[in-house]
């Protein structure tokens, strides 16, 4: 794989962008499963923007602030020590976002409880990644992609909605490309990438089949 392509995939498929991609896909293909099919397209767009602000913009700005203050040496978080503070802070932000969407943002919390379930599973995955990263450099990219892939696959299997078939196939292909990219860049070992993928898939699978 070309290094530029690998870098491009790592940036475009950044872990903080995974929730926006996942919710965007679910909003587009299966809005009825999340309970947002009664909302207008503009309202769905505003909801997706709000999710983007909470799951990408807020933690990204905090991480950039840490970088400018010198608490972390690189925005790529290549060093294990650099990952700890951003990961812990991101988990706190995601926990707060899950609380807002699950209990405070009415009528969304009543109409679409599935949003907080998916967001909660993402938050739990990130918490486990943050905990593991105290000792070992597990792949957050693979965890995020595994979570998306697991959620799509489980919704497809549980509800039999055929509209998710092609997104599932595309997700499998993208997951393979991303894992190859992380290995090509020597960002992780195969074990770290595999563990991240397994973590994401397992957590999303348990969340969907238990709470959805």
PDB file of C-alpha atoms in Angstrom:
ATOM      1  CA  UNK A   1       0.000   0.000   0.000  1.00  0.00           C
ATOM      2  CA  UNK A   2       1.230   3.488  -0.869  1.00  0.00           C
ATOM      3  CA  UNK A   3       2.255   5.536   2.189  1.00  0.00           C
ATOM      4  CA  UNK A   4       0.204   8.538   1.091  1.00  0.00           C
ATOM      5  CA  UNK A   5      -2.875   6.358   0.728  1.00  0.00           C
ATOM      6  CA  UNK A   6      -2.226   4.844   4.154  1.00  0.00           C
ATOM      7  CA  UNK A   7      -1.933   8.306   5.715  1.00  0.00           C
ATOM      8  CA  UNK A   8      -5.087   9.449   3.928  1.00  0.00           C
ATOM      9  CA  UNK A   9      -7.060   6.482   5.219  1.00  0.00           C
ATOM     10  CA  UNK A  10      -5.742   7.020   8.759  1.00  0.00           C
ATOM     11  CA  UNK A  11      -6.897  10.654   8.718  1.00  0.00           C
ATOM     12  CA  UNK A  12     -10.240  10.178   6.961  1.00  0.00           C
ATOM     13  CA  UNK A  13     -11.062   7.163   9.121  1.00  0.00           C
ATOM     14  CA  UNK A  14      -9.898   8.740  12.376  1.00  0.00           C
ATOM     15  CA  UNK A  15     -11.504   7.132  15.468  1.00  0.00           C
ATOM     16  CA  UNK A  16     -13.218  10.384  16.450  1.00  0.00           C
ATOM     17  CA  UNK A  17     -14.980  10.484  13.072  1.00  0.00           C
ATOM     18  CA  UNK A  18     -16.345   6.946  13.342  1.00  0.00           C
ATOM     19  CA  UNK A  19     -19.468   7.885  15.364  1.00  0.00           C
ATOM     20  CA  UNK A  20     -20.441  10.507  12.773  1.00  0.00           C
ATOM     21  CA  UNK A  21     -19.959   8.048   9.909  1.00  0.00           C
ATOM     22  CA  UNK A  22     -21.947   5.353  11.715  1.00  0.00           C
ATOM     23  CA  UNK A  23     -24.845   7.601  12.671  1.00  0.00           C
ATOM     24  CA  UNK A  24     -24.864   9.177   9.229  1.00  0.00           C
ATOM     25  CA  UNK A  25     -25.160   5.740   7.642  1.00  0.00           C
ATOM     26  CA  UNK A  26     -27.918   4.656  10.041  1.00  0.00           C
ATOM     27  CA  UNK A  27     -29.804   7.921   9.545  1.00  0.00           C
ATOM     28  CA  UNK A  28     -29.664   7.400   5.784  1.00  0.00           C
ATOM     29  CA  UNK A  29     -30.456   3.691   5.515  1.00  0.00           C
ATOM     30  CA  UNK A  30     -32.441   2.701   8.636  1.00  0.00           C
ATOM     31  CA  UNK A  31     -33.837   5.815  10.357  1.00  0.00           C
ATOM     32  CA  UNK A  32     -36.807   3.787  11.603  1.00  0.00           C
ATOM     33  CA  UNK A  33     -34.527   1.566  13.701  1.00  0.00           C
ATOM     34  CA  UNK A  34     -33.252   4.603  15.560  1.00  0.00           C
ATOM     35  CA  UNK A  35     -36.704   6.166  15.790  1.00  0.00           C
ATOM     36  CA  UNK A  36     -35.854   9.321  13.859  1.00  0.00           C
ATOM     37  CA  UNK A  37     -37.970   8.541  10.780  1.00  0.00           C
ATOM     38  CA  UNK A  38     -40.663  10.911  12.077  1.00  0.00           C
ATOM     39  CA  UNK A  39     -38.210  13.812  11.984  1.00  0.00           C
ATOM     40  CA  UNK A  40     -37.786  16.011   8.921  1.00  0.00           C
ATOM     41  CA  UNK A  41     -34.587  15.766   6.879  1.00  0.00           C
ATOM     42  CA  UNK A  42     -33.439  19.140   8.208  1.00  0.00           C
ATOM     43  CA  UNK A  43     -34.024  17.976  11.784  1.00  0.00           C
ATOM     44  CA  UNK A  44     -32.072  14.778  11.105  1.00  0.00           C
ATOM     45  CA  UNK A  45     -29.253  16.858   9.629  1.00  0.00           C
ATOM     46  CA  UNK A  46     -29.207  19.102  12.703  1.00  0.00           C
ATOM     47  CA  UNK A  47     -29.133  16.024  14.943  1.00  0.00           C
ATOM     48  CA  UNK A  48     -26.207  14.558  13.015  1.00  0.00           C
ATOM     49  CA  UNK A  49     -24.387  17.897  13.270  1.00  0.00           C
ATOM     50  CA  UNK A  50     -24.953  17.909  17.023  1.00  0.00           C
ATOM     51  CA  UNK A  51     -23.526  14.388  17.258  1.00  0.00           C
ATOM     52  CA  UNK A  52     -20.513  15.497  15.190  1.00  0.00           C
ATOM     53  CA  UNK A  53     -19.887  18.440  17.501  1.00  0.00           C
ATOM     54  CA  UNK A  54     -20.027  16.235  20.589  1.00  0.00           C
ATOM     55  CA  UNK A  55     -18.073  13.242  19.296  1.00  0.00           C
ATOM     56  CA  UNK A  56     -15.473  14.901  17.049  1.00  0.00           C
ATOM     57  CA  UNK A  57     -15.254  18.662  17.379  1.00  0.00           C
ATOM     58  CA  UNK A  58     -15.231  18.896  21.186  1.00  0.00           C
ATOM     59  CA  UNK A  59     -12.581  16.196  21.844  1.00  0.00           C
ATOM     60  CA  UNK A  60     -10.503  17.308  18.825  1.00  0.00           C
ATOM     61  CA  UNK A  61     -10.334  20.875  20.133  1.00  0.00           C
ATOM     62  CA  UNK A  62      -9.348  19.658  23.599  1.00  0.00           C
ATOM     63  CA  UNK A  63      -6.596  17.440  22.149  1.00  0.00           C
ATOM     64  CA  UNK A  64      -5.313  20.361  20.061  1.00  0.00           C
ATOM     65  CA  UNK A  65      -5.312  22.501  23.204  1.00  0.00           C
ATOM     66  CA  UNK A  66      -3.235  19.860  25.000  1.00  0.00           C
ATOM     67  CA  UNK A  67      -0.797  19.907  22.069  1.00  0.00           C
ATOM     68  CA  UNK A  68      -0.435  23.698  22.101  1.00  0.00           C
ATOM     69  CA  UNK A  69       0.224  23.638  25.858  1.00  0.00           C
ATOM     70  CA  UNK A  70       2.878  20.977  25.418  1.00  0.00           C
ATOM     71  CA  UNK A  71       1.094  18.210  27.294  1.00  0.00           C
ATOM     72  CA  UNK A  72       1.395  15.968  24.221  1.00  0.00           C
ATOM     73  CA  UNK A  73       4.208  15.978  21.676  1.00  0.00           C
ATOM     74  CA  UNK A  74       2.261  15.062  18.536  1.00  0.00           C
ATOM     75  CA  UNK A  75      -1.311  15.282  17.310  1.00  0.00           C
ATOM     76  CA  UNK A  76      -0.837  11.819  15.798  1.00  0.00           C
ATOM     77  CA  UNK A  77      -0.537  10.395  19.342  1.00  0.00           C
ATOM     78  CA  UNK A  78       2.096   7.939  18.155  1.00  0.00           C
ATOM     79  CA  UNK A  79       3.686   7.717  21.575  1.00  0.00           C
ATOM     80  CA  UNK A  80       1.928   5.631  24.216  1.00  0.00           C
ATOM     81  CA  UNK A  81       2.437   8.317  26.854  1.00  0.00           C
ATOM     82  CA  UNK A  82       0.810  10.920  24.583  1.00  0.00           C
ATOM     83  CA  UNK A  83      -2.353   8.831  24.306  1.00  0.00           C
ATOM     84  CA  UNK A  84      -3.307   8.656  27.965  1.00  0.00           C
ATOM     85  CA  UNK A  85      -4.532  12.188  28.690  1.00  0.00           C
ATOM     86  CA  UNK A  86      -6.391  12.645  25.350  1.00  0.00           C
ATOM     87  CA  UNK A  87      -8.038   9.228  25.681  1.00  0.00           C
ATOM     88  CA  UNK A  88      -9.219   9.828  29.244  1.00  0.00           C
ATOM     89  CA  UNK A  89     -10.527  13.293  28.331  1.00  0.00           C
ATOM     90  CA  UNK A  90     -12.324  11.927  25.278  1.00  0.00           C
ATOM     91  CA  UNK A  91     -14.022   9.246  27.397  1.00  0.00           C
ATOM     92  CA  UNK A  92     -15.279  11.962  29.758  1.00  0.00           C
ATOM     93  CA  UNK A  93     -16.666  13.995  26.837  1.00  0.00           C
ATOM     94  CA  UNK A  94     -18.309  10.917  25.290  1.00  0.00           C
ATOM     95  CA  UNK A  95     -19.829   9.937  28.644  1.00  0.00           C
ATOM     96  CA  UNK A  96     -21.351  13.398  28.973  1.00  0.00           C
ATOM     97  CA  UNK A  97     -22.645  13.222  25.379  1.00  0.00           C
ATOM     98  CA  UNK A  98     -24.235   9.825  26.049  1.00  0.00           C
ATOM     99  CA  UNK A  99     -25.950  11.271  29.097  1.00  0.00           C
ATOM    100  CA  UNK A 100     -27.253  14.245  27.118  1.00  0.00           C
ATOM    101  CA  UNK A 101     -28.649  12.179  24.246  1.00  0.00           C
ATOM    102  CA  UNK A 102     -30.025   9.516  26.550  1.00  0.00           C
ATOM    103  CA  UNK A 103     -31.706  11.650  29.189  1.00  0.00           C
ATOM    104  CA  UNK A 104     -31.562  15.396  28.534  1.00  0.00           C
ATOM    105  CA  UNK A 105     -32.232  16.086  24.849  1.00  0.00           C
ATOM    106  CA  UNK A 106     -36.001  15.739  24.713  1.00  0.00           C
ATOM    107  CA  UNK A 107     -37.833  14.617  22.657  1.00  0.00           C
ATOM    108  CA  UNK A 108     -34.783  12.873  21.085  1.00  0.00           C
ATOM    109  CA  UNK A 109     -34.120  10.844  24.219  1.00  0.00           C
ATOM    110  CA  UNK A 110     -37.697   9.525  24.060  1.00  0.00           C
ATOM    111  CA  UNK A 111     -38.054   9.155  20.283  1.00  0.00           C
ATOM    112  CA  UNK A 112     -34.631   7.687  19.573  1.00  0.00           C
ATOM    113  CA  UNK A 113     -33.205   5.788  22.570  1.00  0.00           C
ATOM    114  CA  UNK A 114     -31.099   3.803  20.091  1.00  0.00           C
ATOM    115  CA  UNK A 115     -28.806   6.808  19.692  1.00  0.00           C
ATOM    116  CA  UNK A 116     -27.727   6.702  23.327  1.00  0.00           C
ATOM    117  CA  UNK A 117     -27.330   2.908  23.152  1.00  0.00           C
ATOM    118  CA  UNK A 118     -24.947   3.133  20.195  1.00  0.00           C
ATOM    119  CA  UNK A 119     -23.164   6.135  21.689  1.00  0.00           C
ATOM    120  CA  UNK A 120     -22.887   4.347  25.021  1.00  0.00           C
ATOM    121  CA  UNK A 121     -21.267   1.322  23.380  1.00  0.00           C
ATOM    122  CA  UNK A 122     -18.764   3.607  21.654  1.00  0.00           C
ATOM    123  CA  UNK A 123     -18.008   5.308  24.969  1.00  0.00           C
ATOM    124  CA  UNK A 124     -17.469   1.962  26.685  1.00  0.00           C
ATOM    125  CA  UNK A 125     -15.114   0.832  23.904  1.00  0.00           C
ATOM    126  CA  UNK A 126     -13.103   4.024  24.247  1.00  0.00           C
ATOM    127  CA  UNK A 127     -12.932   3.592  28.013  1.00  0.00           C
ATOM    128  CA  UNK A 128     -11.490   0.100  27.557  1.00  0.00           C
ATOM    129  CA  UNK A 129      -9.014   1.448  24.977  1.00  0.00           C
ATOM    130  CA  UNK A 130      -7.977   4.188  27.410  1.00  0.00           C
ATOM    131  CA  UNK A 131      -7.489   1.622  30.168  1.00  0.00           C
ATOM    132  CA  UNK A 132      -5.460  -0.734  27.978  1.00  0.00           C
ATOM    133  CA  UNK A 133      -3.404   2.192  26.693  1.00  0.00           C
ATOM    134  CA  UNK A 134      -1.996   2.714  30.145  1.00  0.00           C
ATOM    135  CA  UNK A 135       0.173  -0.336  29.383  1.00  0.00           C
ATOM    136  CA  UNK A 136      -0.210  -1.319  25.740  1.00  0.00           C
ATOM    137  CA  UNK A 137      -0.745   0.499  22.431  1.00  0.00           C
ATOM    138  CA  UNK A 138      -4.003  -1.041  21.223  1.00  0.00           C
ATOM    139  CA  UNK A 139      -5.303   0.346  17.924  1.00  0.00           C
ATOM    140  CA  UNK A 140      -8.066   2.919  18.418  1.00  0.00           C
ATOM    141  CA  UNK A 141      -8.562   3.046  14.633  1.00  0.00           C
ATOM    142  CA  UNK A 142      -9.306  -0.678  14.536  1.00  0.00           C
ATOM    143  CA  UNK A 143     -11.553  -0.418  17.604  1.00  0.00           C
ATOM    144  CA  UNK A 144     -13.614   2.347  16.024  1.00  0.00           C
ATOM    145  CA  UNK A 145     -13.933   0.521  12.723  1.00  0.00           C
ATOM    146  CA  UNK A 146     -14.743  -2.739  14.504  1.00  0.00           C
ATOM    147  CA  UNK A 147     -17.481  -1.009  16.464  1.00  0.00           C
ATOM    148  CA  UNK A 148     -19.060   0.376  13.295  1.00  0.00           C
ATOM    149  CA  UNK A 149     -18.791  -2.950  11.515  1.00  0.00           C
ATOM    150  CA  UNK A 150     -20.226  -4.859  14.473  1.00  0.00           C
ATOM    151  CA  UNK A 151     -23.164  -2.471  14.864  1.00  0.00           C
ATOM    152  CA  UNK A 152     -24.084  -2.641  11.180  1.00  0.00           C
ATOM    153  CA  UNK A 153     -23.749  -6.429  11.077  1.00  0.00           C
ATOM    154  CA  UNK A 154     -25.826  -6.940  14.236  1.00  0.00           C
ATOM    155  CA  UNK A 155     -28.612  -4.624  13.102  1.00  0.00           C
ATOM    156  CA  UNK A 156     -28.647  -6.420   9.754  1.00  0.00           C
ATOM    157  CA  UNK A 157     -28.834  -9.853  11.381  1.00  0.00           C
ATOM    158  CA  UNK A 158     -31.321  -8.904  14.094  1.00  0.00           C
ATOM    159  CA  UNK A 159     -33.798  -6.951  11.984  1.00  0.00           C
ATOM    160  CA  UNK A 160     -33.104  -8.447   8.553  1.00  0.00           C
ATOM    161  CA  UNK A 161     -33.128  -5.040   6.880  1.00  0.00           C
ATOM    162  CA  UNK A 162     -31.598  -5.716   3.464  1.00  0.00           C
ATOM    163  CA  UNK A 163     -30.719  -2.041   2.974  1.00  0.00           C
ATOM    164  CA  UNK A 164     -27.795  -2.634   5.330  1.00  0.00           C
ATOM    165  CA  UNK A 165     -26.302  -5.421   3.203  1.00  0.00           C
ATOM    166  CA  UNK A 166     -24.231  -3.259   0.871  1.00  0.00           C
ATOM    167  CA  UNK A 167     -23.059  -0.888   3.645  1.00  0.00           C
ATOM    168  CA  UNK A 168     -21.955  -4.023   5.527  1.00  0.00           C
ATOM    169  CA  UNK A 169     -19.942  -5.303   2.564  1.00  0.00           C
ATOM    170  CA  UNK A 170     -18.391  -1.861   2.075  1.00  0.00           C
ATOM    171  CA  UNK A 171     -17.598  -1.707   5.790  1.00  0.00           C
ATOM    172  CA  UNK A 172     -15.751  -5.025   5.615  1.00  0.00           C
ATOM    173  CA  UNK A 173     -13.656  -3.764   2.694  1.00  0.00           C
ATOM    174  CA  UNK A 174     -12.884  -0.443   4.388  1.00  0.00           C
ATOM    175  CA  UNK A 175     -11.920  -2.261   7.583  1.00  0.00           C
ATOM    176  CA  UNK A 176      -9.419  -4.354   5.659  1.00  0.00           C
ATOM    177  CA  UNK A 177      -7.946  -1.274   3.979  1.00  0.00           C
ATOM    178  CA  UNK A 178      -7.657   0.612   7.275  1.00  0.00           C
ATOM    179  CA  UNK A 179      -5.988  -2.256   9.090  1.00  0.00           C
ATOM    180  CA  UNK A 180      -3.538  -2.638   6.218  1.00  0.00           C
ATOM    181  CA  UNK A 181      -2.852   1.106   6.339  1.00  0.00           C
ATOM    182  CA  UNK A 182      -2.072   1.071  10.070  1.00  0.00           C
ATOM    183  CA  UNK A 183       0.280  -1.863   9.609  1.00  0.00           C
ATOM    184  CA  UNK A 184       1.943  -0.247   6.580  1.00  0.00           C
ATOM    185  CA  UNK A 185       2.652   2.898   8.621  1.00  0.00           C
ATOM    186  CA  UNK A 186       4.131   0.771  11.423  1.00  0.00           C
ATOM    187  CA  UNK A 187       1.668   2.476  13.754  1.00  0.00           C
ATOM    188  CA  UNK A 188       0.718  -0.856  15.308  1.00  0.00           C
ATOM    189  CA  UNK A 189       1.598  -4.516  15.366  1.00  0.00           C
ATOM    190  CA  UNK A 190      -0.831  -7.108  13.954  1.00  0.00           C
ATOM    191  CA  UNK A 191      -1.739  -8.078  17.527  1.00  0.00           C
ATOM    192  CA  UNK A 192      -2.626  -4.477  18.437  1.00  0.00           C
ATOM    193  CA  UNK A 193      -4.761  -4.051  15.324  1.00  0.00           C
ATOM    194  CA  UNK A 194      -6.458  -7.419  15.796  1.00  0.00           C
ATOM    195  CA  UNK A 195      -7.176  -6.737  19.465  1.00  0.00           C
ATOM    196  CA  UNK A 196      -8.675  -3.355  18.623  1.00  0.00           C
ATOM    197  CA  UNK A 197     -10.907  -4.834  15.931  1.00  0.00           C
ATOM    198  CA  UNK A 198     -12.078  -7.622  18.248  1.00  0.00           C
ATOM    199  CA  UNK A 199     -12.814  -5.161  21.053  1.00  0.00           C
ATOM    200  CA  UNK A 200     -14.944  -2.943  18.826  1.00  0.00           C
ATOM    201  CA  UNK A 201     -16.905  -5.842  17.350  1.00  0.00           C
ATOM    202  CA  UNK A 202     -17.552  -7.537  20.715  1.00  0.00           C
ATOM    203  CA  UNK A 203     -18.732  -4.385  22.517  1.00  0.00           C
ATOM    204  CA  UNK A 204     -21.049  -3.265  19.705  1.00  0.00           C
ATOM    205  CA  UNK A 205     -22.440  -6.783  19.326  1.00  0.00           C
ATOM    206  CA  UNK A 206     -23.260  -7.095  23.024  1.00  0.00           C
ATOM    207  CA  UNK A 207     -24.815  -3.608  23.066  1.00  0.00           C
ATOM    208  CA  UNK A 208     -27.046  -4.202  20.043  1.00  0.00           C
ATOM    209  CA  UNK A 209     -28.273  -7.660  21.038  1.00  0.00           C
ATOM    210  CA  UNK A 210     -28.741  -6.749  24.713  1.00  0.00           C
ATOM    211  CA  UNK A 211     -30.196  -3.235  24.675  1.00  0.00           C
ATOM    212  CA  UNK A 212     -31.414  -2.422  21.142  1.00  0.00           C
TER     213      UNK A 212
END
